[in-house]
mmCIF file of C-alpha atoms in Angstrom:
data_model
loop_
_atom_site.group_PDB
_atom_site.id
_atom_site.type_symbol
_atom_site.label_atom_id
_atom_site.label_comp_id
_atom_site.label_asym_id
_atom_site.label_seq_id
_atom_site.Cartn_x
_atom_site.Cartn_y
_atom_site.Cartn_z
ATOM 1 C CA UNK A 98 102.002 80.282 100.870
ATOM 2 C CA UNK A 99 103.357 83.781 99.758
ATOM 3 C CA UNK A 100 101.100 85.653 97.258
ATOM 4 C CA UNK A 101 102.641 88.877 95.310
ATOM 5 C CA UNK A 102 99.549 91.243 94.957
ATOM 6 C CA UNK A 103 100.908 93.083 91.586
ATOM 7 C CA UNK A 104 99.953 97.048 90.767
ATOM 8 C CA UNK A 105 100.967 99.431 88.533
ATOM 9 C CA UNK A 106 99.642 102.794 87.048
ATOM 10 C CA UNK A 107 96.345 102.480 85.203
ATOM 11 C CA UNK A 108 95.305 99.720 87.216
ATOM 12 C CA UNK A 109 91.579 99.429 87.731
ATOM 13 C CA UNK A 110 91.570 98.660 91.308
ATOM 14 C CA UNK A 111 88.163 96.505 91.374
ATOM 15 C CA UNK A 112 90.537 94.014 89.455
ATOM 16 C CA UNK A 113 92.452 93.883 92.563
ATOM 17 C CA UNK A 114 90.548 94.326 95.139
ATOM 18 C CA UNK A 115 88.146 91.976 94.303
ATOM 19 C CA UNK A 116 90.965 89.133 94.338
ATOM 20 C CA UNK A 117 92.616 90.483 97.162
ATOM 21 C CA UNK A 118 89.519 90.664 99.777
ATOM 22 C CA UNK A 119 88.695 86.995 98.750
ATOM 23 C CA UNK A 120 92.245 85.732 98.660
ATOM 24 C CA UNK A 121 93.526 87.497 102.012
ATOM 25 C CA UNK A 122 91.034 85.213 104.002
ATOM 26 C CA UNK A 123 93.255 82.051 103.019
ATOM 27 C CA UNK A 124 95.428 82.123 106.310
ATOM 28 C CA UNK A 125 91.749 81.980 108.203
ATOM 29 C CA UNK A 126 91.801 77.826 106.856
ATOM 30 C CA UNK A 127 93.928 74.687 107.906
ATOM 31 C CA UNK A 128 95.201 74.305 104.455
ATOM 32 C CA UNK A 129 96.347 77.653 103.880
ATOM 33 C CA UNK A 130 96.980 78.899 107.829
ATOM 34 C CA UNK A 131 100.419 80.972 107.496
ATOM 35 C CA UNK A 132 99.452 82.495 104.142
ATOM 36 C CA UNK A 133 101.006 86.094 103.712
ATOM 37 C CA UNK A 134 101.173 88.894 100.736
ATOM 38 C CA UNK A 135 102.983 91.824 99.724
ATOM 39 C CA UNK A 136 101.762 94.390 97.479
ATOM 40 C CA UNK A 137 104.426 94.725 94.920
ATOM 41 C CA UNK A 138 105.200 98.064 92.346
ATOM 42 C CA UNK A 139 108.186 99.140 90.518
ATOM 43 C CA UNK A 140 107.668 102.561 92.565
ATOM 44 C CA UNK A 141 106.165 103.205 95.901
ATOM 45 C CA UNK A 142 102.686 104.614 94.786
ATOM 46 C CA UNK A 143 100.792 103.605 92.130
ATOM 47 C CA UNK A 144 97.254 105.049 90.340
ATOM 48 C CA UNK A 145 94.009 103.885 89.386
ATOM 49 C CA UNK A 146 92.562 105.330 85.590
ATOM 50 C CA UNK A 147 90.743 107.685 88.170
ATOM 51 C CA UNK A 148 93.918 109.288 90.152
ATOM 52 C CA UNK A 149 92.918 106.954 93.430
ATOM 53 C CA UNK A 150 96.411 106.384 94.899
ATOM 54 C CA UNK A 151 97.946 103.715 96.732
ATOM 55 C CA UNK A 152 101.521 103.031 98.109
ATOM 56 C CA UNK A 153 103.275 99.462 97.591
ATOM 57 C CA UNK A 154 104.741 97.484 100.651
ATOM 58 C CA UNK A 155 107.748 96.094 98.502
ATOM 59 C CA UNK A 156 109.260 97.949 95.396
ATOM 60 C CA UNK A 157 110.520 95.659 92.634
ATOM 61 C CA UNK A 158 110.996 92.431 94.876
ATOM 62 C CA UNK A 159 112.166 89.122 93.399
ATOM 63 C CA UNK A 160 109.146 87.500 91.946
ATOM 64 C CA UNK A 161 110.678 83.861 92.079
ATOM 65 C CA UNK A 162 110.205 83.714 95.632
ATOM 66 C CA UNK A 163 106.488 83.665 95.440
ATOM 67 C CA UNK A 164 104.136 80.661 95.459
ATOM 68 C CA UNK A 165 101.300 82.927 93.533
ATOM 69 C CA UNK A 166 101.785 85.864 91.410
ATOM 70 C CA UNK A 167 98.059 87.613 90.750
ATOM 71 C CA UNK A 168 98.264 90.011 87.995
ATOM 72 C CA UNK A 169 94.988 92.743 88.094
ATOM 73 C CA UNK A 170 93.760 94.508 84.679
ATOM 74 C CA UNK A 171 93.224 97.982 83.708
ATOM 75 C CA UNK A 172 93.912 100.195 80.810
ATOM 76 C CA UNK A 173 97.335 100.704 82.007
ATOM 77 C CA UNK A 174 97.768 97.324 80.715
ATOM 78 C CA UNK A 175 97.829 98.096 77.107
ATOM 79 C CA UNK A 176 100.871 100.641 77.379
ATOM 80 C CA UNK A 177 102.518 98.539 80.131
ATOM 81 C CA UNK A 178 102.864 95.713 78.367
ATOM 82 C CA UNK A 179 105.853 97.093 75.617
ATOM 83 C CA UNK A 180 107.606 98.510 78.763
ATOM 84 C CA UNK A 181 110.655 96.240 79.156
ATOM 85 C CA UNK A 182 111.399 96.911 82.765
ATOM 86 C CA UNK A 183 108.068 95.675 83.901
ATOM 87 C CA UNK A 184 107.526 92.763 81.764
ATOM 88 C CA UNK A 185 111.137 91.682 82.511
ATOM 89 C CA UNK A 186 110.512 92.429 86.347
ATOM 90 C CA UNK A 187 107.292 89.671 85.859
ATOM 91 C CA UNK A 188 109.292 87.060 84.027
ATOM 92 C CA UNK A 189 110.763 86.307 86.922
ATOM 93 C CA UNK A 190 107.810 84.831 88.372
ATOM 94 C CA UNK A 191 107.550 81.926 85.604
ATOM 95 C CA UNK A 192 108.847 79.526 87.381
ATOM 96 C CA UNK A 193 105.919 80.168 90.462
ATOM 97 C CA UNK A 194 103.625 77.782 91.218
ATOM 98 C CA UNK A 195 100.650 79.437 90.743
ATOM 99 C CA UNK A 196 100.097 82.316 88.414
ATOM 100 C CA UNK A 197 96.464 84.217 88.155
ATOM 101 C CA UNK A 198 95.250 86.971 86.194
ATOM 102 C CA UNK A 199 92.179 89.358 85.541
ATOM 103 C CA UNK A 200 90.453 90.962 82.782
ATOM 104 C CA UNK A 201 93.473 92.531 80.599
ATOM 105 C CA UNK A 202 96.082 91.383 83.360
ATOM 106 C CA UNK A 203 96.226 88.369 81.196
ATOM 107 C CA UNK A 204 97.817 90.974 78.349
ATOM 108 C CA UNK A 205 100.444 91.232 80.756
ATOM 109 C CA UNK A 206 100.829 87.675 81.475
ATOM 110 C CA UNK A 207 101.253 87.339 77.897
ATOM 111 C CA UNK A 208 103.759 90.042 77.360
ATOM 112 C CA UNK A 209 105.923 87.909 79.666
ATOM 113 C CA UNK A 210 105.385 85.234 77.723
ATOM 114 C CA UNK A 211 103.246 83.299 80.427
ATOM 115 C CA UNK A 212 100.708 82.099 77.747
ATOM 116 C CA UNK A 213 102.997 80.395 75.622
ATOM 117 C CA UNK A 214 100.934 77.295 73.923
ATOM 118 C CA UNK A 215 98.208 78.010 77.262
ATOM 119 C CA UNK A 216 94.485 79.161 76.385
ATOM 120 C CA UNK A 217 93.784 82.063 78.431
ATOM 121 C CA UNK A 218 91.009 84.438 78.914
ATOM 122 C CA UNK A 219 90.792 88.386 79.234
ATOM 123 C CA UNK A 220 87.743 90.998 79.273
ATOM 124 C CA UNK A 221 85.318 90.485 76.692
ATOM 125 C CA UNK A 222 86.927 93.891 75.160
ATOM 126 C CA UNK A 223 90.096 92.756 74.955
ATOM 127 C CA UNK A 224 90.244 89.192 73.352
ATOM 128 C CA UNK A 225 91.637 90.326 69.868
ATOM 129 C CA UNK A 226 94.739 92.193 72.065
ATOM 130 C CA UNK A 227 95.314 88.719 73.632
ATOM 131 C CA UNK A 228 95.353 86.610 70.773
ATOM 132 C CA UNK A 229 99.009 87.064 69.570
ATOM 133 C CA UNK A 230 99.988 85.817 73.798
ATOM 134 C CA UNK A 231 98.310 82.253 73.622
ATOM 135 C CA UNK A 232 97.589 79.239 71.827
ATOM 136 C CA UNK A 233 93.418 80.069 71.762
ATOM 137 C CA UNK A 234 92.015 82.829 73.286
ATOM 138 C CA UNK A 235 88.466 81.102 74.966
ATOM 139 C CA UNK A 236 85.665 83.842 75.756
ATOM 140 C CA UNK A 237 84.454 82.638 79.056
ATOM 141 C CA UNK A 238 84.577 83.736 82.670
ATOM 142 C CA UNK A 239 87.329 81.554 83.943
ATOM 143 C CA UNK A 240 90.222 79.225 82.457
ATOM 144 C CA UNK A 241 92.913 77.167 84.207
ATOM 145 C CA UNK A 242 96.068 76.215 81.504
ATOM 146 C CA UNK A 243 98.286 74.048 83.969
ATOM 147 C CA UNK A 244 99.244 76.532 86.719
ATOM 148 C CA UNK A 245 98.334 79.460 85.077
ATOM 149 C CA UNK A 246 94.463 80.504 85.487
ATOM 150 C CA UNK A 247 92.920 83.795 83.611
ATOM 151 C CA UNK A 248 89.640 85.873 84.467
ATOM 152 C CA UNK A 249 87.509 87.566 82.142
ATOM 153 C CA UNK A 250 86.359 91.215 82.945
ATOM 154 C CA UNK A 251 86.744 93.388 86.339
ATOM 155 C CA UNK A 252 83.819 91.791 88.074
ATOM 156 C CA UNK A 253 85.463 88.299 87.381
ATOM 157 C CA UNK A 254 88.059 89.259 90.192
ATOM 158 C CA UNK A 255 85.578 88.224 92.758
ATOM 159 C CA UNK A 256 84.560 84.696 91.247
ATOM 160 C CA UNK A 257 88.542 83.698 90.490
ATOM 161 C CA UNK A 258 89.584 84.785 93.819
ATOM 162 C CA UNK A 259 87.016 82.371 95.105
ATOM 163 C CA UNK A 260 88.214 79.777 92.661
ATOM 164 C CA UNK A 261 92.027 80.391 94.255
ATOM 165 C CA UNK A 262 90.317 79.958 97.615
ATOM 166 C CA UNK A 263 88.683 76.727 95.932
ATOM 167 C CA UNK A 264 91.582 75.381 94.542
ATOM 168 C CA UNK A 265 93.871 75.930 97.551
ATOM 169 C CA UNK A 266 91.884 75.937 100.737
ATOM 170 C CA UNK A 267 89.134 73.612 100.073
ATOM 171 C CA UNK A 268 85.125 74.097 98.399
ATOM 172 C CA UNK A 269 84.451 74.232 102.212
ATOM 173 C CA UNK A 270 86.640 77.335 102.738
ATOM 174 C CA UNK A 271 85.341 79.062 99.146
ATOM 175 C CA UNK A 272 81.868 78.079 100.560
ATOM 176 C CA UNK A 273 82.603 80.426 104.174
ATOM 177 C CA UNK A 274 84.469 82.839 102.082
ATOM 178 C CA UNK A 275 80.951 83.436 99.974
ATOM 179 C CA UNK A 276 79.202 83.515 102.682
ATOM 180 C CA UNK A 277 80.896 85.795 104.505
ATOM 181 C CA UNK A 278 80.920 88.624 101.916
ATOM 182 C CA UNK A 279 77.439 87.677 101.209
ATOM 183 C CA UNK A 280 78.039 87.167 97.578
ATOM 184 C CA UNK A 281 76.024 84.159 95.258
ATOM 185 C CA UNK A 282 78.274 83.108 93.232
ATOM 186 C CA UNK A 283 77.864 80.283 91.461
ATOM 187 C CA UNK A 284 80.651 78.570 89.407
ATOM 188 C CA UNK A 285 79.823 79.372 85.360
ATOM 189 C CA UNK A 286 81.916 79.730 82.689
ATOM 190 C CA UNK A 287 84.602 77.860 84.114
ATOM 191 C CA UNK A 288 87.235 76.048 81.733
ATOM 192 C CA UNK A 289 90.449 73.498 83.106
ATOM 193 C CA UNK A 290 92.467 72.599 80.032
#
């Protein structure tokens, strides 16, 4: 399993990070042993709403050659999607096998035309901006269209990394992931179309 971690300026890195620290634990499990990641930009360093910085480890790589694409939120999101080098850069992932997105990540997702006839999800602030992307926008935590799944709002990042760990590694895995960043999640608002 190869998983492209994907920033970008005006990211809100608790989208991210949130996946990321659940999701990086997947090569700790039989199922998912061998998993690795790249943290992927169209330039080398990339900033949070705030100024936080953060350098990429690959720069514009072929998306195709990923078995998961995550996509985070952010307000970045709502200028980023109209730029046609980035959302032409992410079409290249629709053929991956597993595509996941957070709060307005899913605007993204969208842009790239990765919601096409899918219901999908965003933050709770967002859903009119996401309408025009999918068949049915559905205001709920979690939603899995075929191999594409969409979170709701920043703090969602934690529950659909958990989901990924879930859905790939086992509820055993998801079960010592929770429990080992002491966190009591319990699944809600989750919808598999």
């Amino acid at each position: 399993m190869k998983i492209a971690f994907i920033v970008f300026d005006g990211i809100t890195f608790l989208d991210f990070i949130g996946f990321y620290d659940v999701v990086n634990r997947l090569h700790l499990f039989d199922k998912t042993k061998g998993t690795t990641w790249d943290i992927c930009a169209l330039a080398p360093e990339v900033k949070d709403e705030q100024g936080l910085t953060i350098r990429a480890g690959k720069i514009k790589p072929d998306l195709s050659e990923y078995d998961l694409l995550f996509v985070p939120g952010g307000l970045g999101t709502r200028k980023l999607r109209f730029q046609t080098e980035f959302v032409d850069w992410l079409r290249q992932g629709l053929e991956v096998k597993h595509v996941v997105s957070v709060c307005t990540g899913s605007l993204l997702l969208g842009a790239a035309g990765f919601l096409e006839n899918r219901k999908a999800t965003t933050h709770p602030k967002a859903y009119e901006l996401l309408e025009p992307y999918c068949k049915e926008v559905v205001r709920t935590r979690i939603v899995k269209d075929g191999h594409v799944v969409t979170g709701g709002g920043v703090s969602a990042s934690i529950d659909i990394g958990l989901y990924v760990v879930e859905m790939l590694a086992g509820r055993e895995a998801a079960d010592q992931v929770k429990e080992q960043i002491d966190y009591p999640y319990e699944r809600i608002g989750m919808i598999e179309v």
